[in-house]
Structures are given as structure tokens and as C-alpha cells.
PDB file of C-alpha atoms and ligand atoms in Angstrom:
ATOM      1  CA  UNK A1331    -132.035  83.208  97.679  1.00  0.00           C
ATOM      2  CA  UNK A1332    -129.224  84.724 100.275  1.00  0.00           C
ATOM      3  CA  UNK A1333    -129.138  82.558 103.405  1.00  0.00           C
ATOM      4  CA  UNK A1334    -128.149  85.018 105.600  1.00  0.00           C
ATOM      5  CA  UNK A1335    -129.344  88.514 104.312  1.00  0.00           C
ATOM      6  CA  UNK A1336    -128.245  92.061 105.716  1.00  0.00           C
ATOM      7  CA  UNK A1337    -129.437  94.599 107.711  1.00  0.00           C
ATOM      8  CA  UNK A1338    -128.443  98.445 107.619  1.00  0.00           C
ATOM      9  CA  UNK A1339    -128.246  99.499 111.438  1.00  0.00           C
ATOM     10  CA  UNK A1340    -127.002 103.259 112.301  1.00  0.00           C
ATOM     11  CA  UNK A1341    -124.772 103.516 109.712  1.00  0.00           C
ATOM     12  CA  UNK A1342    -123.479 100.354 108.057  1.00  0.00           C
ATOM     13  CA  UNK A1343    -124.673  97.237 106.979  1.00  0.00           C
ATOM     14  CA  UNK A1344    -124.651  94.461 109.388  1.00  0.00           C
ATOM     15  CA  UNK A1345    -125.395  90.984 108.833  1.00  0.00           C
ATOM     16  CA  UNK A1346    -128.920  90.233 110.164  1.00  0.00           C
ATOM     17  CA  UNK A1347    -128.375  87.694 113.003  1.00  0.00           C
ATOM     18  CA  UNK A1348    -125.489  90.585 114.233  1.00  0.00           C
ATOM     19  CA  UNK A1349    -128.378  93.171 113.955  1.00  0.00           C
ATOM     20  CA  UNK A1350    -127.513  94.424 118.116  1.00  0.00           C
ATOM     21  CA  UNK A1351    -128.648  97.785 119.878  1.00  0.00           C
ATOM     22  CA  UNK A1352    -127.889  98.557 122.973  1.00  0.00           C
ATOM     23  CA  UNK A1353    -129.908  98.354 126.025  1.00  0.00           C
ATOM     24  CA  UNK A1354    -130.364 101.659 126.631  1.00  0.00           C
ATOM     25  CA  UNK A1355    -132.438 102.313 123.662  1.00  0.00           C
ATOM     26  CA  UNK A1356    -135.911 104.273 124.528  1.00  0.00           C
ATOM     27  CA  UNK A1357    -137.714 101.407 122.438  1.00  0.00           C
ATOM     28  CA  UNK A1358    -136.154  99.566 124.513  1.00  0.00           C
ATOM     29  CA  UNK A1359    -136.769 101.568 127.543  1.00  0.00           C
ATOM     30  CA  UNK A1360    -140.361 103.154 126.818  1.00  0.00           C
ATOM     31  CA  UNK A1361    -141.226 102.173 123.732  1.00  0.00           C
ATOM     32  CA  UNK A1362    -140.482 104.712 122.022  1.00  0.00           C
ATOM     33  CA  UNK A1363    -139.994 104.789 118.114  1.00  0.00           C
ATOM     34  CA  UNK A1364    -141.601 104.158 115.310  1.00  0.00           C
ATOM     35  CA  UNK A1365    -141.455 102.002 112.043  1.00  0.00           C
ATOM     36  CA  UNK A1366    -142.931 101.339 108.949  1.00  0.00           C
ATOM     37  CA  UNK A1367    -143.442  97.938 106.776  1.00  0.00           C
ATOM     38  CA  UNK A1368    -143.677  97.336 103.034  1.00  0.00           C
ATOM     39  CA  UNK A1369    -143.010  95.508 100.423  1.00  0.00           C
ATOM     40  CA  UNK A1370    -141.078  94.150  97.300  1.00  0.00           C
ATOM     41  CA  UNK A1371    -141.522  92.189  94.605  1.00  0.00           C
ATOM     42  CA  UNK A1372    -139.544  90.547  91.923  1.00  0.00           C
ATOM     43  CA  UNK A1373    -136.444  93.001  93.704  1.00  0.00           C
ATOM     44  CA  UNK A1374    -138.277  96.020  93.482  1.00  0.00           C
ATOM     45  CA  UNK A1375    -140.520  98.015  95.988  1.00  0.00           C
ATOM     46  CA  UNK A1376    -144.289  98.855  95.376  1.00  0.00           C
ATOM     47  CA  UNK A1377    -144.901 101.780  96.271  1.00  0.00           C
ATOM     48  CA  UNK A1378    -142.078 103.058  97.326  1.00  0.00           C
ATOM     49  CA  UNK A1379    -142.915 106.235  98.065  1.00  0.00           C
ATOM     50  CA  UNK A1380    -146.051 106.046  99.658  1.00  0.00           C
ATOM     51  CA  UNK A1381    -144.452 104.081 102.373  1.00  0.00           C
ATOM     52  CA  UNK A1382    -141.784 106.622 102.643  1.00  0.00           C
ATOM     53  CA  UNK A1383    -144.178 110.048 102.573  1.00  0.00           C
ATOM     54  CA  UNK A1384    -146.219 107.998 105.797  1.00  0.00           C
ATOM     55  CA  UNK A1385    -142.510 106.925 107.788  1.00  0.00           C
ATOM     56  CA  UNK A1386    -141.288 110.808 107.520  1.00  0.00           C
ATOM     57  CA  UNK A1387    -144.434 111.747 108.783  1.00  0.00           C
ATOM     58  CA  UNK A1388    -144.938 109.445 111.740  1.00  0.00           C
ATOM     59  CA  UNK A1389    -141.618 110.623 112.457  1.00  0.00           C
ATOM     60  CA  UNK A1390    -142.910 113.995 112.668  1.00  0.00           C
ATOM     61  CA  UNK A1391    -145.619 113.413 114.806  1.00  0.00           C
ATOM     62  CA  UNK A1392    -143.773 111.688 116.788  1.00  0.00           C
ATOM     63  CA  UNK A1393    -140.661 114.464 117.399  1.00  0.00           C
ATOM     64  CA  UNK A1394    -138.293 112.375 115.906  1.00  0.00           C
ATOM     65  CA  UNK A1395    -135.134 112.911 113.022  1.00  0.00           C
ATOM     66  CA  UNK A1396    -135.052 110.346 110.491  1.00  0.00           C
ATOM     67  CA  UNK A1397    -130.672 110.489 110.527  1.00  0.00           C
ATOM     68  CA  UNK A1398    -130.784 110.020 106.402  1.00  0.00           C
ATOM     69  CA  UNK A1399    -132.880 112.777 104.008  1.00  0.00           C
ATOM     70  CA  UNK A1400    -135.117 110.870 102.086  1.00  0.00           C
ATOM     71  CA  UNK A1401    -132.595 110.979  98.793  1.00  0.00           C
ATOM     72  CA  UNK A1402    -129.969 108.798 100.942  1.00  0.00           C
ATOM     73  CA  UNK A1403    -132.945 106.597 102.309  1.00  0.00           C
ATOM     74  CA  UNK A1404    -133.792 105.549  98.871  1.00  0.00           C
ATOM     75  CA  UNK A1405    -130.087 104.460  98.161  1.00  0.00           C
ATOM     76  CA  UNK A1406    -129.966 103.109 101.352  1.00  0.00           C
ATOM     77  CA  UNK A1407    -132.868 100.863 100.481  1.00  0.00           C
ATOM     78  CA  UNK A1408    -131.866 100.130  96.987  1.00  0.00           C
ATOM     79  CA  UNK A1409    -128.711  99.243  97.634  1.00  0.00           C
ATOM     80  CA  UNK A1410    -129.918  96.568 100.855  1.00  0.00           C
ATOM     81  CA  UNK A1411    -132.345  95.217  97.688  1.00  0.00           C
ATOM     82  CA  UNK A1412    -129.698  94.862  95.330  1.00  0.00           C
ATOM     83  CA  UNK A1413    -127.392  92.886  97.878  1.00  0.00           C
ATOM     84  CA  UNK A1414    -129.671  90.672  99.465  1.00  0.00           C
ATOM     85  CA  UNK A1415    -130.889  89.305  96.024  1.00  0.00           C
ATOM     86  CA  UNK A1416    -134.982  88.681  97.913  1.00  0.00           C
ATOM     87  CA  UNK A1417    -137.167  88.928  95.620  1.00  0.00           C
ATOM     88  CA  UNK A1418    -140.705  88.309  97.398  1.00  0.00           C
ATOM     89  CA  UNK A1419    -139.993  90.608 100.981  1.00  0.00           C
ATOM     90  CA  UNK A1420    -140.588  93.153 103.404  1.00  0.00           C
ATOM     91  CA  UNK A1421    -138.995  95.508 103.946  1.00  0.00           C
ATOM     92  CA  UNK A1422    -138.941  96.852 108.331  1.00  0.00           C
ATOM     93  CA  UNK A1423    -137.822 100.502 108.536  1.00  0.00           C
ATOM     94  CA  UNK A1424    -137.593 100.586 112.062  1.00  0.00           C
ATOM     95  CA  UNK A1425    -137.009 104.135 113.627  1.00  0.00           C
ATOM     96  CA  UNK A1426    -135.681 104.177 117.562  1.00  0.00           C
ATOM     97  CA  UNK A1427    -135.585 106.658 120.734  1.00  0.00           C
ATOM     98  CA  UNK A1428    -132.026 106.616 120.808  1.00  0.00           C
ATOM     99  CA  UNK A1429    -129.747 105.669 123.094  1.00  0.00           C
ATOM    100  CA  UNK A1430    -130.978 107.176 126.126  1.00  0.00           C
ATOM    101  CA  UNK A1431    -128.164 108.610 129.199  1.00  0.00           C
ATOM    102  CA  UNK A1432    -131.160 109.337 131.189  1.00  0.00           C
ATOM    103  CA  UNK A1433    -133.648 106.190 129.428  1.00  0.00           C
ATOM    104  CA  UNK A1434    -136.137 109.028 130.092  1.00  0.00           C
ATOM    105  CA  UNK A1435    -135.047 112.029 127.597  1.00  0.00           C
ATOM    106  CA  UNK A1436    -134.592 110.824 124.381  1.00  0.00           C
ATOM    107  CA  UNK A1437    -130.670 111.907 122.040  1.00  0.00           C
ATOM    108  CA  UNK A1438    -130.050 114.575 119.361  1.00  0.00           C
ATOM    109  CA  UNK A1439    -129.923 111.319 117.296  1.00  0.00           C
ATOM    110  CA  UNK A1440    -132.920 108.785 116.809  1.00  0.00           C
ATOM    111  CA  UNK A1441    -131.422 104.857 116.068  1.00  0.00           C
ATOM    112  CA  UNK A1442    -131.929 104.240 111.976  1.00  0.00           C
ATOM    113  CA  UNK A1443    -132.574  99.854 111.767  1.00  0.00           C
ATOM    114  CA  UNK A1444    -133.136  98.535 107.677  1.00  0.00           C
ATOM    115  CA  UNK A1445    -133.945  94.335 107.944  1.00  0.00           C
ATOM    116  CA  UNK A1446    -135.703  92.939 105.361  1.00  0.00           C
ATOM    117  CA  UNK A1447    -136.855  89.471 104.758  1.00  0.00           C
ATOM    118  CA  UNK A1448    -138.912  86.494 102.691  1.00  0.00           C
ATOM    119  CA  UNK A1449    -142.703  86.989 103.159  1.00  0.00           C
ATOM    120  CA  UNK A1450    -145.131  85.081 101.962  1.00  0.00           C
ATOM    121  CA  UNK A1451    -148.458  85.808 100.719  1.00  0.00           C
ATOM    122  CA  UNK A1452    -152.099  84.604 101.613  1.00  0.00           C
ATOM    123  CA  UNK A1453    -152.796  80.968 100.134  1.00  0.00           C
ATOM    124  CA  UNK A1454    -155.709  80.500  98.237  1.00  0.00           C
ATOM    125  CA  UNK A1455    -156.825  78.669 100.923  1.00  0.00           C
ATOM    126  CA  UNK A1456    -156.272  81.097 103.369  1.00  0.00           C
ATOM    127  CA  UNK A1457    -158.682  83.473 101.189  1.00  0.00           C
ATOM    128  CA  UNK A1458    -161.501  80.711 100.535  1.00  0.00           C
ATOM    129  CA  UNK A1459    -161.965  80.703 104.547  1.00  0.00           C
ATOM    130  CA  UNK A1460    -161.623  84.256 105.403  1.00  0.00           C
ATOM    131  CA  UNK A1461    -161.371  85.707 108.555  1.00  0.00           C
ATOM    132  CA  UNK A1462    -163.160  85.438 111.739  1.00  0.00           C
ATOM    133  CA  UNK A1463    -162.337  87.533 114.285  1.00  0.00           C
ATOM    134  CA  UNK A1464    -163.704  89.477 117.421  1.00  0.00           C
ATOM    135  CA  UNK A1465    -164.672  92.966 118.731  1.00  0.00           C
ATOM    136  CA  UNK A1466    -162.663  94.656 121.190  1.00  0.00           C
ATOM    137  CA  UNK A1467    -162.785  98.044 122.573  1.00  0.00           C
ATOM    138  CA  UNK A1468    -159.136 100.087 122.010  1.00  0.00           C
ATOM    139  CA  UNK A1469    -158.018 103.799 120.241  1.00  0.00           C
ATOM    140  CA  UNK A1470    -153.991 102.906 119.763  1.00  0.00           C
ATOM    141  CA  UNK A1471    -152.584 106.745 121.657  1.00  0.00           C
ATOM    142  CA  UNK A1472    -151.588 108.166 118.501  1.00  0.00           C
ATOM    143  CA  UNK A1473    -154.019 106.733 115.304  1.00  0.00           C
ATOM    144  CA  UNK A1474    -152.374 108.638 112.276  1.00  0.00           C
ATOM    145  CA  UNK A1475    -148.539 107.204 113.279  1.00  0.00           C
ATOM    146  CA  UNK A1476    -147.161 104.510 112.641  1.00  0.00           C
ATOM    147  CA  UNK A1477    -145.805 103.811 115.903  1.00  0.00           C
ATOM    148  CA  UNK A1478    -144.277 101.093 117.555  1.00  0.00           C
ATOM    149  CA  UNK A1479    -146.738 100.271 120.389  1.00  0.00           C
ATOM    150  CA  UNK A1480    -148.493  96.720 119.733  1.00  0.00           C
ATOM    151  CA  UNK A1481    -149.197  96.109 123.215  1.00  0.00           C
ATOM    152  CA  UNK A1482    -152.802  95.795 122.799  1.00  0.00           C
ATOM    153  CA  UNK A1483    -153.174  93.780 119.951  1.00  0.00           C
ATOM    154  CA  UNK A1484    -150.673  91.020 121.260  1.00  0.00           C
ATOM    155  CA  UNK A1485    -151.890  90.733 124.406  1.00  0.00           C
ATOM    156  CA  UNK A1486    -154.948  90.225 122.821  1.00  0.00           C
ATOM    157  CA  UNK A1487    -153.416  86.698 120.773  1.00  0.00           C
ATOM    158  CA  UNK A1488    -154.493  84.206 123.538  1.00  0.00           C
ATOM    159  CA  UNK A1489    -157.835  85.650 123.856  1.00  0.00           C
ATOM    160  CA  UNK A1490    -157.946  84.703 119.997  1.00  0.00           C
ATOM    161  CA  UNK A1491    -157.032  81.498 120.038  1.00  0.00           C
ATOM    162  CA  UNK A1492    -158.882  80.373 123.230  1.00  0.00           C
ATOM    163  CA  UNK A1493    -161.767  81.549 120.966  1.00  0.00           C
ATOM    164  CA  UNK A1494    -160.415  79.959 117.831  1.00  0.00           C
ATOM    165  CA  UNK A1495    -160.155  83.425 115.939  1.00  0.00           C
ATOM    166  CA  UNK A1496    -158.134  85.366 113.836  1.00  0.00           C
ATOM    167  CA  UNK A1497    -158.117  88.246 114.486  1.00  0.00           C
ATOM    168  CA  UNK A1498    -159.557  91.529 116.437  1.00  0.00           C
ATOM    169  CA  UNK A1499    -161.115  94.514 115.090  1.00  0.00           C
ATOM    170  CA  UNK A1500    -160.893  97.621 117.537  1.00  0.00           C
ATOM    171  CA  UNK A1501    -164.072 100.344 118.140  1.00  0.00           C
ATOM    172  CA  UNK A1502    -164.817 103.251 120.424  1.00  0.00           C
ATOM    173  CA  UNK A1503    -168.652 102.964 121.699  1.00  0.00           C
ATOM    174  CA  UNK A1504    -168.986 101.164 119.243  1.00  0.00           C
ATOM    175  CA  UNK A1505    -167.660 103.387 115.961  1.00  0.00           C
ATOM    176  CA  UNK A1506    -165.071 101.173 114.334  1.00  0.00           C
ATOM    177  CA  UNK A1507    -161.326 101.708 113.258  1.00  0.00           C
ATOM    178  CA  UNK A1508    -159.268  98.789 112.246  1.00  0.00           C
ATOM    179  CA  UNK A1509    -157.176  96.177 113.212  1.00  0.00           C
ATOM    180  CA  UNK A1510    -153.778  95.982 115.501  1.00  0.00           C
ATOM    181  CA  UNK A1511    -152.379  95.750 112.144  1.00  0.00           C
ATOM    182  CA  UNK A1512    -154.278  96.443 108.312  1.00  0.00           C
ATOM    183  CA  UNK A1513    -157.537  98.203 107.824  1.00  0.00           C
ATOM    184  CA  UNK A1514    -161.020  97.733 107.608  1.00  0.00           C
ATOM    185  CA  UNK A1515    -163.400  97.991 105.103  1.00  0.00           C
ATOM    186  CA  UNK A1516    -166.940  96.787 104.750  1.00  0.00           C
ATOM    187  CA  UNK A1517    -169.808  96.429 101.606  1.00  0.00           C
ATOM    188  CA  UNK A1518    -173.299  97.785 102.827  1.00  0.00           C
ATOM    189  CA  UNK A1519    -176.628  96.859 101.464  1.00  0.00           C
ATOM    190  CA  UNK A1520    -176.378  99.473  98.288  1.00  0.00           C
ATOM    191  CA  UNK A1521    -173.269  98.007  97.260  1.00  0.00           C
ATOM    192  CA  UNK A1522    -171.344 100.958  98.438  1.00  0.00           C
ATOM    193  CA  UNK A1523    -167.483  99.643  99.855  1.00  0.00           C
ATOM    194  CA  UNK A1524    -166.759 102.047 103.128  1.00  0.00           C
ATOM    195  CA  UNK A1525    -163.711 102.269 105.398  1.00  0.00           C
ATOM    196  CA  UNK A1526    -163.526 103.973 109.031  1.00  0.00           C
ATOM    197  CA  UNK A1527    -162.166 107.784 108.921  1.00  0.00           C
ATOM    198  CA  UNK A1528    -161.494 108.535 111.717  1.00  0.00           C
ATOM    199  CA  UNK A1529    -158.053 107.044 114.224  1.00  0.00           C
ATOM    200  CA  UNK A1530    -157.046 105.128 111.514  1.00  0.00           C
ATOM    201  CA  UNK A1531    -153.430 104.458 110.305  1.00  0.00           C
ATOM    202  CA  UNK A1532    -153.656 105.794 106.492  1.00  0.00           C
ATOM    203  CA  UNK A1533    -152.942 102.260 105.741  1.00  0.00           C
ATOM    204  CA  UNK A1534    -151.111 102.053 101.915  1.00  0.00           C
ATOM    205  CA  UNK A1535    -153.748  99.151 100.834  1.00  0.00           C
ATOM    206  CA  UNK A1536    -156.473 101.481 102.386  1.00  0.00           C
ATOM    207  CA  UNK A1537    -154.679 104.656  99.706  1.00  0.00           C
ATOM    208  CA  UNK A1538    -154.585 101.607  96.580  1.00  0.00           C
ATOM    209  CA  UNK A1539    -158.091 101.571  96.703  1.00  0.00           C
ATOM    210  CA  UNK A1540    -160.347 104.190  97.604  1.00  0.00           C
ATOM    211  CA  UNK A1541    -158.326 105.048  94.565  1.00  0.00           C
ATOM    212  CA  UNK A1542    -159.658 102.968  92.589  1.00  0.00           C
ATOM    213  CA  UNK A1543    -161.432 104.161  89.529  1.00  0.00           C
ATOM    214  CA  UNK A1544    -163.761 102.801  87.325  1.00  0.00           C
ATOM    215  CA  UNK A1545    -165.769  99.899  89.786  1.00  0.00           C
ATOM    216  CA  UNK A1546    -169.740  99.774  89.084  1.00  0.00           C
ATOM    217  CA  UNK A1547    -169.666 100.991  93.061  1.00  0.00           C
ATOM    218  CA  UNK A1548    -168.404 103.772  94.792  1.00  0.00           C
ATOM    219  CA  UNK A1549    -165.622 103.224  97.230  1.00  0.00           C
ATOM    220  CA  UNK A1550    -165.431 105.964 100.263  1.00  0.00           C
ATOM    221  CA  UNK A1551    -164.153 107.362 103.224  1.00  0.00           C
ATOM    222  CA  UNK A1552    -167.127 107.539 106.412  1.00  0.00           C
ATOM    223  CA  UNK A1553    -168.198 106.341 109.881  1.00  0.00           C
ATOM    224  CA  UNK A1554    -168.564 102.837 110.604  1.00  0.00           C
ATOM    225  CA  UNK A1555    -170.683 101.118 113.373  1.00  0.00           C
ATOM    226  CA  UNK A1556    -170.797  97.805 114.714  1.00  0.00           C
ATOM    227  CA  UNK A1557    -174.232  97.566 113.837  1.00  0.00           C
ATOM    228  CA  UNK A1558    -173.281  99.027 109.730  1.00  0.00           C
ATOM    229  CA  UNK A1559    -170.947  95.574 110.678  1.00  0.00           C
ATOM    230  CA  UNK A1560    -173.047  93.242 111.030  1.00  0.00           C
ATOM    231  CA  UNK A1561    -175.826  94.235 109.065  1.00  0.00           C
ATOM    232  CA  UNK A1562    -173.276  94.380 105.980  1.00  0.00           C
ATOM    233  CA  UNK A1563    -172.851  91.967 102.651  1.00  0.00           C
ATOM    234  CA  UNK A1564    -169.412  91.880 102.545  1.00  0.00           C
ATOM    235  CA  UNK A1565    -166.729  92.501 105.185  1.00  0.00           C
ATOM    236  CA  UNK A1566    -162.306  91.962 104.664  1.00  0.00           C
ATOM    237  CA  UNK A1567    -158.988  93.842 105.998  1.00  0.00           C
ATOM    238  CA  UNK A1568    -156.884  95.531 103.911  1.00  0.00           C
ATOM    239  CA  UNK A1569    -152.707  95.173 104.396  1.00  0.00           C
ATOM    240  CA  UNK A1570    -149.306  95.575 102.777  1.00  0.00           C
ATOM    241  CA  UNK A1571    -149.494  91.425 102.977  1.00  0.00           C
ATOM    242  CA  UNK A1572    -152.724  90.363 103.447  1.00  0.00           C
ATOM    243  CA  UNK A1573    -153.663  92.603 100.476  1.00  0.00           C
ATOM    244  CA  UNK A1574    -157.168  92.198 100.649  1.00  0.00           C
ATOM    245  CA  UNK A1575    -158.023  89.155 102.604  1.00  0.00           C
ATOM    246  CA  UNK A1576    -162.820  88.613 103.443  1.00  0.00           C
ATOM    247  CA  UNK A1577    -163.547  89.150 106.741  1.00  0.00           C
ATOM    248  CA  UNK A1578    -167.010  86.500 107.262  1.00  0.00           C
ATOM    249  CA  UNK A1579    -167.751  86.416 110.905  1.00  0.00           C
ATOM    250  CA  UNK A1580    -167.745  89.394 113.173  1.00  0.00           C
ATOM    251  CA  UNK A1581    -168.535  87.756 117.028  1.00  0.00           C
ATOM    252  CA  UNK A1582    -171.077  85.436 116.560  1.00  0.00           C
ATOM    253  CA  UNK A1583    -172.340  86.969 113.950  1.00  0.00           C
ATOM    254  CA  UNK A1584    -171.842  86.057 109.819  1.00  0.00           C
ATOM    255  CA  UNK A1585    -171.325  88.253 107.844  1.00  0.00           C
ATOM    256  CA  UNK A1586    -173.468  87.770 104.191  1.00  0.00           C
ATOM    257  CA  UNK A1587    -173.348  85.174 103.143  1.00  0.00           C
ATOM    258  CA  UNK A1588    -170.378  83.933 105.292  1.00  0.00           C
ATOM    259  CA  UNK A1589    -168.377  82.814 101.916  1.00  0.00           C
ATOM    260  CA  UNK A1590    -165.767  85.462 100.173  1.00  0.00           C
ATOM    261  CA  UNK A1591    -168.093  87.947  98.237  1.00  0.00           C
ATOM    262  CA  UNK A1592    -167.692  89.701  94.957  1.00  0.00           C
ATOM    263  CA  UNK A1593    -166.934  93.372  95.149  1.00  0.00           C
ATOM    264  CA  UNK A1594    -163.934  91.842  98.080  1.00  0.00           C
ATOM    265  CA  UNK A1595    -162.614  89.000  94.988  1.00  0.00           C
ATOM    266  CA  UNK A1596    -162.970  91.934  92.220  1.00  0.00           C
ATOM    267  CA  UNK A1597    -161.137  94.933  94.226  1.00  0.00           C
ATOM    268  CA  UNK A1598    -158.758  92.121  95.101  1.00  0.00           C
ATOM    269  CA  UNK A1599    -157.872  91.541  92.084  1.00  0.00           C
ATOM    270  CA  UNK A1600    -158.154  94.757  91.156  1.00  0.00           C
ATOM    271  CA  UNK A1601    -155.371  95.530  93.804  1.00  0.00           C
ATOM    272  CA  UNK A1602    -153.345  92.640  92.289  1.00  0.00           C
ATOM    273  CA  UNK A1603    -154.071  94.089  88.451  1.00  0.00           C
ATOM    274  CA  UNK A1604    -152.317  97.350  90.268  1.00  0.00           C
ATOM    275  CA  UNK A1605    -149.254  95.956  91.687  1.00  0.00           C
ATOM    276  CA  UNK A1606    -148.774  94.828  88.694  1.00  0.00           C
ATOM    277  CA  UNK A1607    -148.969  97.820  86.779  1.00  0.00           C
ATOM    278  CA  UNK A1608    -145.666  99.774  89.611  1.00  0.00           C
ATOM    279  CA  UNK A1609    -144.113  96.325  88.253  1.00  0.00           C
ATOM    280  CA  UNK A1610    -144.382  96.945  84.327  1.00  0.00           C
ATOM    281  CA  UNK A1611    -143.517 100.618  85.947  1.00  0.00           C
ATOM    282  CA  UNK A1612    -139.885  99.367  87.234  1.00  0.00           C
ATOM    283  CA  UNK A1613    -139.114  97.396  84.763  1.00  0.00           C
ATOM    284  CA  UNK A1614    -139.412 100.701  81.927  1.00  0.00           C
TER     285      UNK A1614
HETATM  286  C1  PLP B 976    -152.907  99.711 112.347  1.00  0.00           C
HETATM  287  C2  PLP B 976    -152.586  99.594 110.506  1.00  0.00           C
HETATM  288  N1  PLP B 976    -153.329  99.970 110.377  1.00  0.00           N
HETATM  289  C3  PLP B 976    -153.631  99.340 109.128  1.00  0.00           C
HETATM  290  C4  PLP B 976    -151.968  98.435 108.285  1.00  0.00           C
HETATM  291  C5  PLP B 976    -151.608  98.106 106.865  1.00  0.00           C
HETATM  292  O1  PLP B 976    -151.182  99.573 106.503  1.00  0.00           O
HETATM  293  P1  PLP B 976    -151.015  99.218 105.255  1.00  0.00           P
HETATM  294  O2  PLP B 976    -152.052  99.166 103.963  1.00  0.00           O
HETATM  295  O3  PLP B 976    -150.004  99.795 104.716  1.00  0.00           O
HETATM  296  O4  PLP B 976    -149.675  97.889 105.642  1.00  0.00           O
HETATM  297  C6  PLP B 976    -151.053  98.729 109.968  1.00  0.00           C
HETATM  298  C7  PLP B 976    -149.675  97.605 109.104  1.00  0.00           C
HETATM  299  O5  PLP B 976    -149.087  97.501 109.991  1.00  0.00           O
HETATM  300  C8  PLP B 976    -150.956  99.044 110.514  1.00  0.00           C
HETATM  301  O6  PLP B 976    -150.470  98.219 111.655  1.00  0.00           O
END
């Protein structure tokens, strides 16, 4: 493993420990920017097209221009992966507002930064234990965009720790949306799998779960309330790094049996298979 990975910063490859931005960047001055995060497994970026679609969509939603056309961005990504040789890693594509002399008006050029660092997947122990979550009323300002603003999630970390909880689930007047960094699903008493449709980021793992076919239960988008969660047989979250992770408690209510459920584990298996298929296609 390469101990000093390279990053791509404003047009150049530089060692990560020398990847700096100037303080006039609107990300620093005003929290203005977007990003995306994808997984590299055995040296292959998984579901790359989906992540690049979302990256360009977030940029457009936030009125930011990606300085590279898509084929060039993809070429840079592959060059970085080749240089760094980090078999299991995460790639972060970051597009910040750029260097602004007024500290407010965006300049013509946004700053593109790409980093790659090793990641760890959930352990069997974490999976077997599941997550305890708390609810909190909040909606992100631009739910469809993957912006860099995680102030609420970060501000709540101390509360999570004090309560011995793992994650916070956002809702609006009892209508559940998402976690700060993951999407949410429940398994209803009739075995239908549902994920909230409104005010959420289009997670790529969520998309992959919704796209699964041939299961003996339905998987759909729709409204989910806190009451639905308390009535659910199972619940789980999805994200690029956490895959499918069981949720066993919401506030002081134990969900279902309080153990990772059958449908949740079946979907984790199906997702892992889908990732393996992608890898096989990459080698073909
Ligand atoms: C707000 C939000 N929702 C959901 C997700 C999960 O998306 P994905 O499955 O693409 O990792 C993320 C990922 O960071 C996120 O930031």
C-alpha cells in the first residue's frame, strides 16, 4: 500500500499532505460547495457512472461549473487510482465555490479536488449488533444536492455520544427523511420494503436497492412516518461505506425483534452480489 497517496488539486497531482486551498475559497468563507464519494474495490470504482451523474447534478443544482468535462474527469480519476494503488478505498470528489476576492461573490472557476483514502467496511460484529438511532427534526437546505454542509449532523455528535446512540434520523413533523450521511428503509409488517421519497439525497446504494428485482417482497419509495418506524418489522440504513446496516432501536423503542432482520440481511447479500457483478464486468 502506498503510504502517501496523491490527490488531484486544481489541475495537478500533489501528495495529499501538500493538498492545500487558499483561505479565500468560498467553501471556507461561506460553506459553499458540493462533493461526492464513491468506493474503489480491488482497484475498480464501483457504479462510477451513477456517482458522476450525481456529482454533475449537484454542481448544476448549486450553480457551480465543474472545470472538467466528464470524459476528462473520468480519465483523471482513473489516473489517480492507478497512481495510488489503494485496493479498498474511497474517492472524494470535491467542488468548492472557488477563490473569491469579496469572500461572497463566486469567481468564474470553482476548485476541483479529488482525494483517495483507505476505507474499512462494517465488521460482522457491527452488523450483528445493529444501530441504535435517535430522531431529530431537521431538513437539509438542498436535499437533492450533496452539499458540503453537515453542520447539523456534526453538531449533534455530542448528543449522540451522551445518549449512547449511533446515528440521528432526520424527520419533518414526523415524516422521516434520511440520516446525515445515509438513506433509511423500513420493512413494513406485510414485508414491503419502503424508503422515504421526499427531501432526501438520491443515494447510490438506495438506488441499487430500489433496482433489485426477483425478491419475494416489494421494494418501493413512499412516505414513512416515525409511527411507521415504530410499527416496522425491520429497519436499516444504506450508504456507500456502510452498505446495508440494520437499525434495531429508534429513541426508546426497540424495532421488531431488536435483532438484524431476515429481509435486511437478504438485501445486504443482494447488494454484495451486485457489487461483485460490477467487479466481474470491470475485469471482462
Ligand atoms: C445526506 C446523505 N444521504 C444519503 C447518503 C448515502 O448515499 P450513498 O448511498 O450514495 O453513499 C449520503 C452519503 O454521504 C448523504 O450524505
